[in-house]
mmCIF file of C-alpha atoms in Angstrom:
data_model
loop_
_atom_site.group_PDB
_atom_site.id
_atom_site.type_symbol
_atom_site.label_atom_id
_atom_site.label_comp_id
_atom_site.label_asym_id
_atom_site.label_seq_id
_atom_site.Cartn_x
_atom_site.Cartn_y
_atom_site.Cartn_z
ATOM 1 C CA MET F 117 175.214 114.236 225.370
ATOM 2 C CA PRO F 118 172.117 112.498 226.469
ATOM 3 C CA ARG F 119 168.979 113.054 224.605
ATOM 4 C CA GLY F 120 167.603 116.343 225.134
ATOM 5 C CA GLY F 121 170.604 117.457 226.585
ATOM 6 C CA TYR F 122 171.534 119.721 223.795
ATOM 7 C CA ALA F 123 168.097 121.697 223.841
ATOM 8 C CA LYS F 124 168.488 122.065 227.713
ATOM 9 C CA LYS F 125 171.909 123.409 227.246
ATOM 10 C CA ARG F 126 170.650 125.904 224.444
ATOM 11 C CA LEU F 127 167.577 126.931 226.637
ATOM 12 C CA TRP F 128 169.568 127.415 230.096
ATOM 13 C CA ARG F 129 168.333 131.075 230.089
ATOM 14 C CA TRP F 130 164.951 130.009 230.292
ATOM 15 C CA CYS F 131 165.470 127.173 233.261
ATOM 16 C CA ASP F 132 165.470 128.083 236.965
ATOM 17 C CA ASN F 133 169.245 128.425 237.625
ATOM 18 C CA PRO F 134 171.206 130.095 240.360
ATOM 19 C CA LEU F 135 173.802 131.640 237.912
ATOM 20 C CA ARG F 136 171.073 133.073 235.610
ATOM 21 C CA ARG F 137 170.976 136.776 235.834
ATOM 22 C CA ARG F 138 168.304 139.143 235.073
ATOM 23 C CA ASP F 139 170.428 140.217 231.966
ATOM 24 C CA ASP F 140 170.420 136.680 230.855
ATOM 25 C CA VAL F 141 166.645 136.451 230.733
ATOM 26 C CA ILE F 142 166.571 139.971 228.969
ATOM 27 C CA GLU F 143 169.006 138.640 226.268
ATOM 28 C CA ALA F 144 166.904 135.329 225.924
ATOM 29 C CA TRP F 145 163.711 137.424 225.052
ATOM 30 C CA ILE F 146 165.885 139.555 222.880
ATOM 31 C CA VAL F 147 166.959 136.600 220.960
ATOM 32 C CA LEU F 148 163.335 135.070 220.764
ATOM 33 C CA ALA F 149 162.116 138.337 219.512
ATOM 34 C CA VAL F 150 164.522 138.714 216.747
ATOM 35 C CA TRP F 151 163.817 135.393 215.359
ATOM 36 C CA THR F 152 160.131 135.729 215.585
ATOM 37 C CA VAL F 153 160.203 139.019 213.876
ATOM 38 C CA PHE F 154 162.723 137.470 210.933
ATOM 39 C CA GLY F 155 160.431 134.423 210.668
ATOM 40 C CA VAL F 156 156.852 135.819 210.805
ATOM 41 C CA GLY F 157 157.769 139.572 209.715
ATOM 42 C CA GLY F 158 160.005 138.271 207.010
ATOM 43 C CA THR F 159 157.544 135.709 205.545
ATOM 44 C CA VAL F 160 154.865 138.463 205.715
ATOM 45 C CA ALA F 161 157.081 141.167 204.104
ATOM 46 C CA GLY F 162 158.272 138.758 201.389
ATOM 47 C CA LEU F 163 154.685 137.481 200.473
ATOM 48 C CA VAL F 164 153.260 140.918 200.475
ATOM 49 C CA THR F 165 155.842 142.582 198.357
ATOM 50 C CA ALA F 166 155.766 139.905 195.842
ATOM 51 C CA ARG F 167 151.946 139.862 195.532
ATOM 52 C CA VAL F 168 152.126 143.843 195.265
ATOM 53 C CA ALA F 169 154.805 143.791 192.507
ATOM 54 C CA ASN F 170 153.197 140.826 190.615
ATOM 55 C CA ASP F 171 149.806 142.927 190.669
ATOM 56 C CA ALA F 172 151.567 145.895 189.360
ATOM 57 C CA PHE F 173 153.064 144.022 186.474
ATOM 58 C CA ALA F 174 149.715 142.305 185.772
ATOM 59 C CA ARG F 175 148.050 145.704 185.710
ATOM 60 C CA GLN F 176 150.778 146.957 183.223
ATOM 61 C CA ARG F 177 150.087 144.053 180.857
ATOM 62 C CA ALA F 178 146.181 144.903 181.048
ATOM 63 C CA GLU F 179 146.861 148.582 180.430
ATOM 64 C CA ARG F 180 149.253 148.367 177.547
ATOM 65 C CA ARG F 181 148.755 147.720 174.019
ATOM 66 C CA SER F 182 151.227 147.293 171.197
ATOM 67 C CA VAL F 183 150.353 149.281 168.115
ATOM 68 C CA THR F 184 151.918 149.732 164.727
ATOM 69 C CA ALA F 185 153.659 153.133 164.245
ATOM 70 C CA VAL F 186 155.161 154.882 161.229
ATOM 71 C CA VAL F 187 158.771 156.005 161.276
ATOM 72 C CA LEU F 188 158.897 159.700 160.232
ATOM 73 C CA HIS F 189 162.646 160.223 159.834
ATOM 74 C CA ASP F 190 165.486 158.078 158.579
ATOM 75 C CA VAL F 191 167.709 156.639 161.396
ATOM 76 C CA PRO F 192 171.289 156.585 160.653
ATOM 77 C CA PRO F 193 172.925 153.047 159.937
ATOM 78 C CA ALA F 194 175.010 151.566 162.719
ATOM 79 C CA ALA F 195 178.187 152.353 161.069
ATOM 80 C CA THR F 196 177.529 156.086 161.687
ATOM 81 C CA VAL F 197 176.411 155.690 165.331
ATOM 82 C CA PRO F 198 178.944 156.606 167.981
ATOM 83 C CA ARG F 199 180.389 153.487 169.964
ATOM 84 C CA GLY F 200 178.847 152.329 172.920
ATOM 85 C CA THR F 201 175.022 152.574 171.617
ATOM 86 C CA SER F 202 172.770 149.602 171.939
ATOM 87 C CA GLY F 203 171.953 149.529 168.193
ATOM 88 C CA ARG F 204 168.709 151.577 168.772
ATOM 89 C CA LEU F 205 168.343 155.363 168.522
ATOM 90 C CA MET F 206 165.493 157.697 169.199
ATOM 91 C CA THR F 207 163.318 158.903 166.362
ATOM 92 C CA THR F 208 159.798 160.466 165.859
ATOM 93 C CA VAL F 209 156.996 158.007 165.098
ATOM 94 C CA ARG F 210 153.387 158.474 164.316
ATOM 95 C CA TRP F 211 150.526 155.975 165.651
ATOM 96 C CA LYS F 212 146.955 155.852 166.326
ATOM 97 C CA ALA F 213 145.558 156.236 169.876
ATOM 98 C CA PRO F 214 142.861 154.318 171.350
ATOM 99 C CA ASP F 215 140.475 157.355 170.509
ATOM 100 C CA ASP F 216 141.483 156.879 167.013
ATOM 101 C CA SER F 217 143.249 160.271 166.839
ATOM 102 C CA LEU F 218 146.685 160.413 165.379
ATOM 103 C CA ARG F 219 149.734 160.771 167.782
ATOM 104 C CA THR F 220 153.349 161.633 167.373
ATOM 105 C CA GLY F 221 156.079 160.891 169.720
ATOM 106 C CA ARG F 222 159.819 159.755 170.165
ATOM 107 C CA THR F 223 160.725 156.121 170.812
ATOM 108 C CA LEU F 224 163.698 153.973 170.257
ATOM 109 C CA VAL F 225 163.915 152.185 167.084
ATOM 110 C CA ASN F 226 166.740 150.053 165.372
ATOM 111 C CA THR F 227 169.577 151.823 163.602
ATOM 112 C CA GLY F 228 169.171 151.943 159.669
ATOM 113 C CA THR F 229 165.347 152.084 159.819
ATOM 114 C CA THR F 230 164.077 154.333 156.905
ATOM 115 C CA ALA F 231 161.217 156.844 156.975
ATOM 116 C CA GLY F 232 157.880 155.273 156.316
ATOM 117 C CA SER F 233 158.814 152.066 157.915
ATOM 118 C CA ALA F 234 156.353 150.194 160.385
ATOM 119 C CA VAL F 235 157.530 149.594 163.914
ATOM 120 C CA THR F 236 155.897 148.095 166.912
ATOM 121 C CA VAL F 237 155.500 150.565 169.809
ATOM 122 C CA TRP F 238 153.777 150.151 173.288
ATOM 123 C CA GLN F 239 151.088 152.602 174.307
ATOM 124 C CA ASN F 240 149.253 152.838 177.700
ATOM 125 C CA ASP F 241 145.462 153.278 177.892
ATOM 126 C CA ARG F 242 145.474 157.004 177.395
ATOM 127 C CA GLY F 243 147.678 156.770 173.950
ATOM 128 C CA ARG F 244 150.958 157.805 175.442
ATOM 129 C CA LEU F 245 153.961 155.835 174.388
ATOM 130 C CA THR F 246 155.482 153.632 177.078
ATOM 131 C CA PHE F 247 157.790 150.610 177.581
ATOM 132 C CA ALA F 248 156.445 147.001 176.773
ATOM 133 C CA PRO F 249 155.182 145.462 179.814
ATOM 134 C CA PRO F 250 157.018 142.433 181.368
ATOM 135 C CA THR F 251 156.111 138.988 180.298
ATOM 136 C CA PRO F 252 154.449 136.659 182.878
ATOM 137 C CA ALA F 253 157.709 134.967 183.334
ATOM 138 C CA THR F 254 159.699 138.187 183.739
ATOM 139 C CA ALA F 255 157.020 139.429 186.201
ATOM 140 C CA ALA F 256 157.354 136.330 188.201
ATOM 141 C CA VAL F 257 161.174 136.610 188.573
ATOM 142 C CA GLU F 258 161.016 140.085 189.371
ATOM 143 C CA SER F 259 158.282 139.723 192.082
ATOM 144 C CA GLY F 260 160.190 136.858 193.398
ATOM 145 C CA LEU F 261 163.387 139.112 193.567
ATOM 146 C CA ALA F 262 161.429 141.955 195.190
ATOM 147 C CA GLY F 263 159.970 139.427 197.935
ATOM 148 C CA ALA F 264 163.509 138.346 198.684
ATOM 149 C CA ALA F 265 164.747 141.773 198.973
ATOM 150 C CA ALA F 266 161.928 142.744 201.609
ATOM 151 C CA VAL F 267 162.826 139.328 203.419
ATOM 152 C CA THR F 268 166.543 140.790 203.426
ATOM 153 C CA ALA F 269 165.610 144.040 204.698
ATOM 154 C CA VAL F 270 163.406 142.722 207.517
ATOM 155 C CA ALA F 271 166.130 140.256 208.384
ATOM 156 C CA GLY F 272 168.946 143.039 208.448
ATOM 157 C CA LEU F 273 166.624 145.300 210.536
ATOM 158 C CA ALA F 274 165.943 142.653 212.952
ATOM 159 C CA PHE F 275 169.165 141.297 213.477
ATOM 160 C CA GLY F 276 170.768 144.746 213.407
ATOM 161 C CA VAL F 277 168.644 145.982 216.097
ATOM 162 C CA GLY F 278 169.049 142.695 218.163
ATOM 163 C CA THR F 279 172.881 142.968 217.771
ATOM 164 C CA VAL F 280 172.661 146.488 219.230
ATOM 165 C CA ALA F 281 170.458 145.531 222.109
ATOM 166 C CA ARG F 282 172.788 142.519 223.011
ATOM 167 C CA ARG F 283 175.963 144.766 222.851
ATOM 168 C CA ARG F 284 174.310 147.048 225.220
ATOM 169 C CA LEU F 285 173.524 144.371 227.485
ATOM 170 C CA ASP F 286 177.095 143.141 227.156
ATOM 171 C CA ARG F 287 178.418 146.612 228.001
ATOM 172 C CA ARG F 288 176.075 146.621 230.985
ATOM 173 C CA ARG F 289 177.445 143.164 232.224
ATOM 174 C CA VAL F 290 181.187 144.294 231.885
ATOM 175 C CA ASP F 291 180.555 147.528 233.855
ATOM 176 C CA ALA F 292 178.702 145.613 236.673
ATOM 177 C CA TRP F 293 181.552 143.147 236.715
ATOM 178 C CA GLY F 294 184.056 146.043 236.988
ATOM 179 C CA ARG F 295 181.987 147.402 240.043
ATOM 180 C CA GLU F 296 181.917 143.937 241.577
ATOM 181 C CA TRP F 297 185.545 143.642 241.085
ATOM 182 C CA VAL F 298 186.312 146.696 242.868
ATOM 183 C CA LEU F 299 184.426 145.526 245.924
ATOM 184 C CA VAL F 300 185.845 142.160 245.966
ATOM 185 C CA GLU F 301 189.508 142.140 244.955
ATOM 186 C CA PRO F 302 190.721 143.886 248.167
ATOM 187 C CA ARG F 303 189.229 141.160 250.248
ATOM 188 C CA TRP F 304 191.500 138.543 248.665
ATOM 189 C CA GLY F 305 194.270 139.220 250.965
ATOM 190 C CA HIS F 306 197.848 140.402 250.232
ATOM 191 C CA ARG F 307 199.217 141.096 246.917
ATOM 192 C CA THR F 308 202.455 139.287 245.575
ATOM 193 C CA GLY F 309 204.927 141.498 244.059
#
């Protein structure tokens, strides 16, 4: 194929052509719109989602603090724990909140921990128990995955809408060809049979 022939072949719907129908031009605009939404919208959605997720993780790291808590009850050893548990059980602990008041709550601790043992727990800025915030590396990975999920959602939506629109165009073309065939077929002369 001569230089530039491939591009000319791919862009035939945009060129002045006696065989080009109105539906071909509409289809070309649909394809262009789908790829534009995918390229621009997917990029923006991915970047914004990743940024929002990363900011949320950074806020969690800023708001949550680790404190030492005291276990109030013995935790059974691993041998007495039902199968399928993670080696950690819920128990009651006591810790000091940011306002220096003593708080009591329940959290997961390792099996076999005895009463009076010190464990590290995480609290938010109001002194309530919470989960440990993600590390910067974990937050970066999770933010990236959230951004990729947003790109995938935009792509799925754009290509899904484009596919539906193109199928409707195809159905319209087939119906038009059927109507034209009903008009043209009798003029072709006698039938053999």
